[in-house]
Every structure is written in structure tokens, then in C-alpha cells.
Amino acid sequence: MSEYIAPLKDIRFAMQELAGLEQVVALPGCEEASPDVVDAILEEAARFSAEVLSPLNAVGDKNGAKWKDTVVTTTPGFKEAYRQFVDNGWNGLGCDPEFGGQGLPRLLSAAVSEMWKASNHAFSLCPMLTQGAIEALMIAGTDAQKAAYLPNLVSGEWTGTMNLTEPSAGSDLAAVRSRAEPVGDGSYRIFGQKIFITYGEHDMTDNIVHLVLARTPNAPEGVKGISLFVVPKFMLKADGTPGERNDVYCVSIEHKLGIHGSPTAVLAFGDNGGAIGTLVGEENRGLEYMFIMMNAARFNVGLEGLGDAERAYQRAVVYARERVQGAEVGVRGGPKVPIIKHPDVRRMLMSMRARIEAMRALAYVTAAAQDHAHGNLDQVARQRGQAFADLMIPVIKGWSTESAIDIASIGVQVHGGMGYIEETGAAQHLRDARITSIYEGTTAIQANDLIGRKIAREQGATIRSVIAEMRAAATALDGDLAGVGARQSAAVDALEKAVSWIVDNFAADPKAAHAGAVPFLYLLGIVAGGWQMGRAAVIARARLAAGDADPFWAAKLATTRFYADHFLTQAAGLAEAVTTGAAGALAIADDSF
Amino acid sequence: MSEYIAPLKDIRFAMQELAGLEQVVALPGCEEASPDVVDAILEEAARFSAEVLSPLNAVGDKNGAKWKDTVVTTTPGFKEAYRQFVDNGWNGLGCDPEFGGQGLPRLLSAAVSEMWKASNHAFSLCPMLTQGAIEALMIAGTDAQKAAYLPNLVSGEWTGTMNLTEPSAGSDLAAVRSRAEPVGDGSYRIFGQKIFITYGEHDMTDNIVHLVLARTPNAPEGVKGISLFVVPKFMLKADGTPGERNDVYCVSIEHKLGIHGSPTAVLAFGDNGGAIGTLVGEENRGLEYMFIMMNAARFNVGLEGLGDAERAYQRAVVYARERVQGAEVGVRGGPKVPIIKHPDVRRMLMSMRARIEAMRALAYVTAAAQDHAHGNLDQVARQRGQAFADLMIPVIKGWSTESAIDIASIGVQVHGGMGYIEETGAAQHLRDARITSIYEGTTAIQANDLIGRKIAREQGATIRSVIAEMRAAATALDGDLAGVGARQSAAVDALEKAVSWIVDNFAADPKAAHAGAVPFLYLLGIVAGGWQMGRAAVIARARLAAGDADPFWAAKLATTRFYADHFLTQAAGLAEAVTTGAAGALAIADDSF
């Protein structure tokens, strides 16, 4: 049994050298994040994830959340771990100090989140959803709502949920049918059924704060008639503590492929007269608020992909070092060796590792962009940060999660037959990772957002400026990195070609453009990841040249090289799939499938 | 709940038009397989798989085989289905008529096997393993062994197993430690523990015939000291019926990611004095016999990949037709449509379907090659068939199974959130398919066999002749198929480049060659699949030109086009990974992982 060990060295490298931690902590409001504080937080998070969360991961898988008569009992140990999580102040790390948070930069909370997700994906969903509820209330809550809910949500005393999906309203939220009827005193009675509600019911806290999409009477049809409500499990007494039980009950939880430790609830609102809630923000603007907060959630799910992938990688490395099988290639009759010596095992491990490093680098750079978008005093820098983050969030969500599924599957493969045995633990990472490309918007939803709102709507302005940065970075890949540089340049060419095609065809042939959306998302992910790996390689080379003998630098050069030869080489083919692949995809008659 | 429907139209097309059924049934010994008989068998197999096996598939997943006190109880319904399977004569379809088989060609039994595997992967493993035991005895059994075991194995009254793996002898069978001690009467006492024994114990038949690898006293170390034994669960009485219980017991079964209906046994031989067995063939040649029979098993596992992929595709299509979500792209505010209208859903379905058709075509063509290798009166044709089959079997095993995992994962994705819920059924196909790239030799084992024994050892002779055939086929892709032809030609160029590199580097730099082995296997699979799709497209075009309005032909053109734009475009990048990718894979220090 291998426990998670936070890859602090690569985390620090990505934060400091690639994402510009120094500039981030110099932003107004981030003054608390001195180098010492950042270091201490990373160390402490690494300890908590290794010692508290990681050991509960397999337990949660095997002995998942249980439902009985509307009550959900979480995995033994989860409640106690959550209590420690709250007591240690982890819940409010990135939250507004006004409500008890620590106000630390997104870059730091991204790194810490990665550790929660890697050590225990199922557990980490609970604070992640609370974060969503906090953001919704911060964006649009009244002062009274903020005062009533935020302190307890920020501390983690209560948890939050996002209630969007209904049986006929999944990707298409325009189809939401839940109703909210005004009571007359400013509150509403909510009626309807919501599905796929993560931690929609559990036994870890005294209250649960549901954020719920519903329609008021006479609201317009479609997305412009959806409002957002806050509906606590227990209504608040005058002193702000939980009082009477509200009319929202968990009628079942799902039997899922993975993340068994995380209860996925079906919630019934209003079966006994109506669940009492209050309107958040303005009527009919609910979807807009949800989308703002969903951006954070999508970024976080991208980090889940990174976390699952890292966990799968670590387990595979431990096994590959321990498992002795066969002689070394080219040494006939030689002694048996650990399988990490075998070329294809190395290829598999490198294929995991290289993508993990690229995913981490891109995610952290995007986290830093969000910090600049939020806090930079220079308006141009704020706008640039926002535009970059808006462009990259669907990529981080879509590419990192799809890559994570493949990486976790390779993790199983490294274990051979043992990988297929559940007790080994490798299969759990594949089962857990498999949700990440689905929830908070499938990969297609991300890709449609990417080519539509993030590229075509602005005629590719942001992505072209990013491409220019990529080209500039590729020119630094000279000398012994010229081979990597050539691959990067060719991949950027392919990306640029695909961007032009999308900008040219999005309006004229929207179906063709959408048929190429997911291959385009992969293409951008691969090339953007390669860009960051190239930046890392230049730094590594400089350190080695300066006499720094840390093997970390040689390893970084190897992963960059591997990434270039195995992933950047896919770029040209993907660009062909984007620009020519729609014909085959759309030609077939519906009933010929 | 969607049940499996055998894709008879594409199966017949691949058999008749691509694999040359007419030539196969003209081979000596295949006279029984008249067009009417072949048709009737396909229809009847389709019925049996749809009505008997498919409904038990989810049952087997949910309510898998159970172990208690050395006894294994299979899923309710499996025993009865197996009885029907045997009574209907399915077990002996491809077996020698001398022992009660029907002697039908491999091409037909491949098509029928695909249906068993697609409708119920877990069930289908039992007759597949029996087939392995039959082949081992046919290859090397004494007349007495054949007489004692074959009639009941061919009929399916008894089942067979292959006992290779031990805890420290997985991919490396040289490490087998089980012992066989001569009793003095020509029989042996077998001692040792075997793991991962598919259907190693069950309640479906009166006897189980284990084929077991073990070492005789003073046998040489390594692969040259392993002998093969036949060890029945119940020893045979003088009248040939099962008598005394032999000393082989199931001490546990595995808790696996998938194929729950198939018991995977840990078998203890000789804990009570020794399990009685007899030697099959000559001492110390066991591995050689196993390898002959493993070729058939590997081909069959490739068909499992095809089957799982087809099943996942069918379920995804049914869901995509039923699930209504969102308006059509480009029709703002339009009516909600089934998701099969959405471009990315079509792309996903086509990505499944195009590869399935390519995998089926290549597998059936290889089955026909095996028929020619076995029965063609012309020696050159026999040799050509054998060489082609030897080359392609690792590809069919490795590429079809790895593709199947991806296809089954896409099947989950098509279902969105519902795909993650076990009751939907999509996740089972992913869990089931996940074993196929592992057992009967992992993908790396297949790839090493491919580049070593099948290519480098003969300096690429066979593959170069196949490449010549591919080039000739690409020239037929003219006119409106010229775009596909160009992609095919470019892909063949990439393949040829990679072949030359492997031939040149296999001996000089074996580690580098082995680091490129799996990418090379994918490359060959993709290009060989594209070759078959191109042949299919030429036929489809001719039918359409001749006025045949069956939409099957237009669909075949669409899948070919899709395959070319989405998969053949990967060839160049894979060739780069083969020829340059080892540097990054091998550079990193062991302890830097």
C-alpha cells in the first residue's frame, strides 16, 4: 500500500519559476503570503494530505457513503478528518478575510487543492462544493445572506452544495423545471427534484447550505428565466444557529463507478409543503451567477485530473520499483530486475509523468493569471490575466481530465495483472478519474465554450497573443534544446492553422466547427503544456550550466524531451482532424448509426 | 437497458468482401461451410447471443462468481446458459471432427466468437479457455490423452484451463516454480500455486481439465525447463467418467475491476500429497506448446476487445437516440433534439464505430489467413498465410484491446453523468475491456514479440511485403477517394520509416527499439486498419455506382473518411515517437522517477 507524497519539489518549481509566485505575492491583498508562510502552508498541507487524507482514500472507495431513510452516513473516518480539516483552517485558505478567510492567492490554494484531490478525491469534493457556495454568495448574496451563511461556510462548520442538474436538465440548464413560489415575506417555497448533488446530504456538519436553481412564477422560458436560491438544510434561528428542518430530503444516492466516498444525492425539494429559501441576487439571473462560480469549479476539476494522475503515477512508480520480473532487455539470461528497468515500463511512467508536469505547469500559470486578474493594480494586466484564464480554464478542465483518465489507465497497465485486482488500488484511480471529464460540464461543453465564447467571439484575439508568446518561448529552445524547439514550433504552427480555421468557419459552418471542438481542445492543451515544458527546460538547462547538480534538473530535461517526442508530435494530426475531420463525422445518416 | 444485436451486416461484409470467405470455404476440410450453412450459423449465433448471453451480462457483473470453502458458484443463469451453449453444439464449432467438432473455418468461428464476447465477455471466457486446452492436447497430447479428454472438451461437457501464472511468474514464465514429481507409473504429482486462472473452478460442468506448467526434477533453469501437464479436477475412472477428486483446490477468487461473472481462481496443487497429472508432449517443451496455443488465445483476446467495443458502441447509440438535450447547433432557441444530433456526440460515435469496423476487418482478414495457413494446398499460400497471421496477431491483440478501452471510455462519455452510474451499464464495458490489454500478454509483451520475432528476426521481410500490398491498395483510392488515399499513402510512408528504423536499431540499440515497440504496434494497427477500411471504401463506391441504394454503403464511405482524418493522421506523429522517443524515455535516472 503506497500513500500519497506531495511532489513538493515540482509544485514549488511550477509556482516559483513558471507561475511567478514572487509577482503574485506582491499583489495587493496577498501580503500575507510571505515566502515563509507559503512554504509552511505547503509543508503542512503535504503532511495533512499524506497522514490524514491519503489513508482514507481506499477506505472511502471500499466502504463508501451509505443511505438509509433520507440519512447519509459517510465513510468511517471522513467525519473526523473533516473536523481536523476545519480545525486546521484549511477550508478558508483562499477566502475573503472579511468572513474569516485567509485571503491567500489562488496560486497557493491551487497547489494546496491539488494535494487534497490527489490524496483523496472523494473527500476533497466536499470543501470544493462549499467553495462554490461561498463564491455564489460573494457574487450575488445580500448582506443579510452573507452575514448569515458566509462565516460558517468559510470556516467549514457548514458545507455548501450546487443544485443545478435535474433528470431532464443536464448539460442543458435551460430545461430546469424546479419552481420557486414567493411566500410573501420575501422568502420562497422551492419545489422540484435535483440529481447528481455532490455531498447533497451527509453527516459531517450541523448544516448544509444548498444553492438551488429554480424558476419563479411567470419567469421567461429558457436560460433567462432561472433564478438562484439559498436553501439551508436546517433553517436558521434568530441567533443564526440551525433550527427547524427544511423541506429538502435526500431520497437516494447513486451507485457510481468511482468516488464512492462522495455521496451523490438525489434531493427532493418541497415534498412536504415547500423548502424555504431566499433569492440570491436578482431574479432570472441565476445562470449568470452560476457560470461565474462554475469557472472556479471547472478549474478545480482540472486540478482533480492532475491529482488523480499524480496519485496513479506515484503508485505505479512504487510498484515498478518493487516488482521483479524478467531480465533487462539485451541481457539474455541476466538477473531478474525490477520492471522499472524495462523500456516500455519507463515509457509508460514517462508518459504519465511528462503530462502531469505539463498539466501542473499550465494550471498553476493559469491560477496566477487569475490572481493578476483579481488584484493587479494595472488594468491592462488585470484584463490580460482574465483573458488568459478564460481561455485556459476549459483547456485545464477538458485536457487535464481526459489526460488523467488515460494516465490512470496506464497506471493500471504498469501493474499488469495486479492492476486489475481491486485491492492493489490502481484501478480506483481510473474509476475516480473517469468522472472528471463529465461533471461540471463534459469535455464537449468545455470545447464548445473554448471555440465559441473564448475564441470565435473575439476572432481569436487572446489565443493569437498567446501563440505569439509561445513562438517567443520556442526561440529560447536553442542549442541542445533545438530538437525540442523544432517540435514546439511545428506544434504551434499546427495550432495556429487550427485557430484560423475555427475563426473562419465558426459562423459559416457551425456544425463543422463544433465537430472539431474537442480535437481542438486537445491540441491546445498539448501545445500549451509543451510551451510550459519548454520554459521549464530552459530554466533547468541554466541551473545545470550554473553547476546545480540536483537531479531534478536533468529529470526535467528528460520529461521535456519525452513530452516533445511523444505529445507535441500529435499536434499536426490533431490539426488535420480539426480542419478536415467534420466531413466524416457529420456525413452519416442518423439512422445508419 | 439495451441488449446486444449482432452487427450481421458488417460481419458478413467483412467475411465475404474483405476476408475472402469464398476462398476460405473452398479450402480442403472446409467443405461443410456452404453459404447456407455459414448464414444459418451466423443467424443462430446472433439469436443465441442476443437472447441468452446478453441478458446475463449485467447480471454477471452485479452478481459475480462467489467462492466458499474451495467451491465456486457462478452467477445465477450462467450454468443453464452454458448447458444450452453445449447442447446447441457451439463449443466444438472450429474443432476437429475426429473428436466431435464441426471443423468449420477459423474465419467463421472468429465471427461467432465476436458475438459471444460482445454479448457476454465474462461468460465467453469459459469456452475460450476450453479451446486453449483442446489445442494444447491436439498439439502435443498422447493418443490416450486425446481419447480421454478431447471428446468431452470438444462437446463442452468438461471445460479446460491454462495454468501458467504464479505470484512471481507473470510476464516472465521462466520463473515458474511449480514442481512435477514422477510417481513411477508414468504419472506425476504436481505441487505449486497458480494464480489468475480463468474459470479455474466453477459449478457449470462435471469436470475441469487443467493444463499446467511445472518443472520436473533436475529440469534446466529458465524457459527450457518447463513441462506441460494435464491435471483433471476429478480423475478419470476406467470407463472415462469423473471419479476421485484430484488434489487441486481453489483457495480464493479475485475481486476484480470487471468481468465479475468470470471466476479468476487461485489454485493450490498438491497441498494434500500431490495432484495427479500426466505429461503432455515432451519434457521441457511445455512453453513451446503453450506459445502455439497462446497465439490462438491472443487472437481471441483481440476479438474480446472488438466485442467489448461493439457492445459499448451499441449502448451509446441507443442512448444518443433517446436522450433529448439542448437545441441543434446553429439553431438558437430551436426545439430540443436527441443528442445524436450534436456534432461532438457524432464525432464520439464515429470514433468508436470507425475503429470497430477497422478492427473487425483486420481480425477477420487475419482469421482467413490462418485458415489458408492451415489448409491451403499451395505451400506458398500456406506460408504467406502463416507469416501474415504471425505478424498481425500481436497487433490484433494489442491494438484492438487498447482501442477497446478507449472506445468503452468514450461510450461512458456519450452518456454524460448517467455513464458514471453503474445501473446504466456503460461503465461495465470499460471495466470489462480494461483486462484485455493485460491478460494473455500485456501490450508491451505483444509489441516486443512484434518488433523482435515478427519483424527484426526476419529483417522485416513479411511486413515489407504487407506494406507493398498497402501501397497497391492505396492507388485504388482515386477520384472522390483521393483524399483518403493521400492519408493512407502518408500513413504507409510513416509506417515504412518506422519499420526501417526498427530493423536498423533492434540489435544495435535494443533498449531504444523496445522503448518504441508499443507506439510502433499502435502505428501498425492504425495503418493496417486503414488499409482494410480503404479496401472497404472501394467496394462501397462500386456498389453505389452500380445503383445499390443500401445506406450501408454510404455509411462505409463516411466511416472510412472519418478513420482517415482522425486516425491515419496520427501515423506520422507515432512514427516520430518510435524513431526519436526513446531518448526521453530512457534518460531519466531510476531514482528520479
Tab-separated table of C-alpha atoms in Angstrom, chain B residues 48 68 169 185 241 244 264 304 321 337 360 379 408 438 443 472 535 568 574:
chain	number	residue	atom	x	y	z
B	48	PHE	CA	-28.258	-17.044	-29.013
B	68	LYS	CA	-16.835	-20.508	-0.347
B	169	ALA	CA	5.940	-15.641	-12.696
B	185	ASP	CA	3.727	-45.301	-13.214
B	241	THR	CA	-16.117	-40.791	-16.317
B	244	GLU	CA	-11.859	-39.489	-7.403
B	264	THR	CA	-10.406	-15.861	-11.513
B	304	GLU	CA	-12.750	-9.573	-26.980
B	321	ARG	CA	-31.010	8.450	-29.888
B	337	VAL	CA	-33.160	17.274	-30.009
B	360	ARG	CA	-13.181	-6.282	-37.312
B	379	GLN	CA	2.664	-24.301	-49.896
B	408	ALA	CA	-15.543	1.868	-23.972
B	438	ILE	CA	-3.283	-7.164	-19.780
B	443	THR	CA	0.507	-4.798	-24.811
B	472	ALA	CA	-1.113	-1.107	-54.088
B	535	ARG	CA	-10.443	-1.673	-49.411
B	568	LEU	CA	-4.466	7.852	-40.155
B	574	LEU	CA	3.597	7.880	-33.900
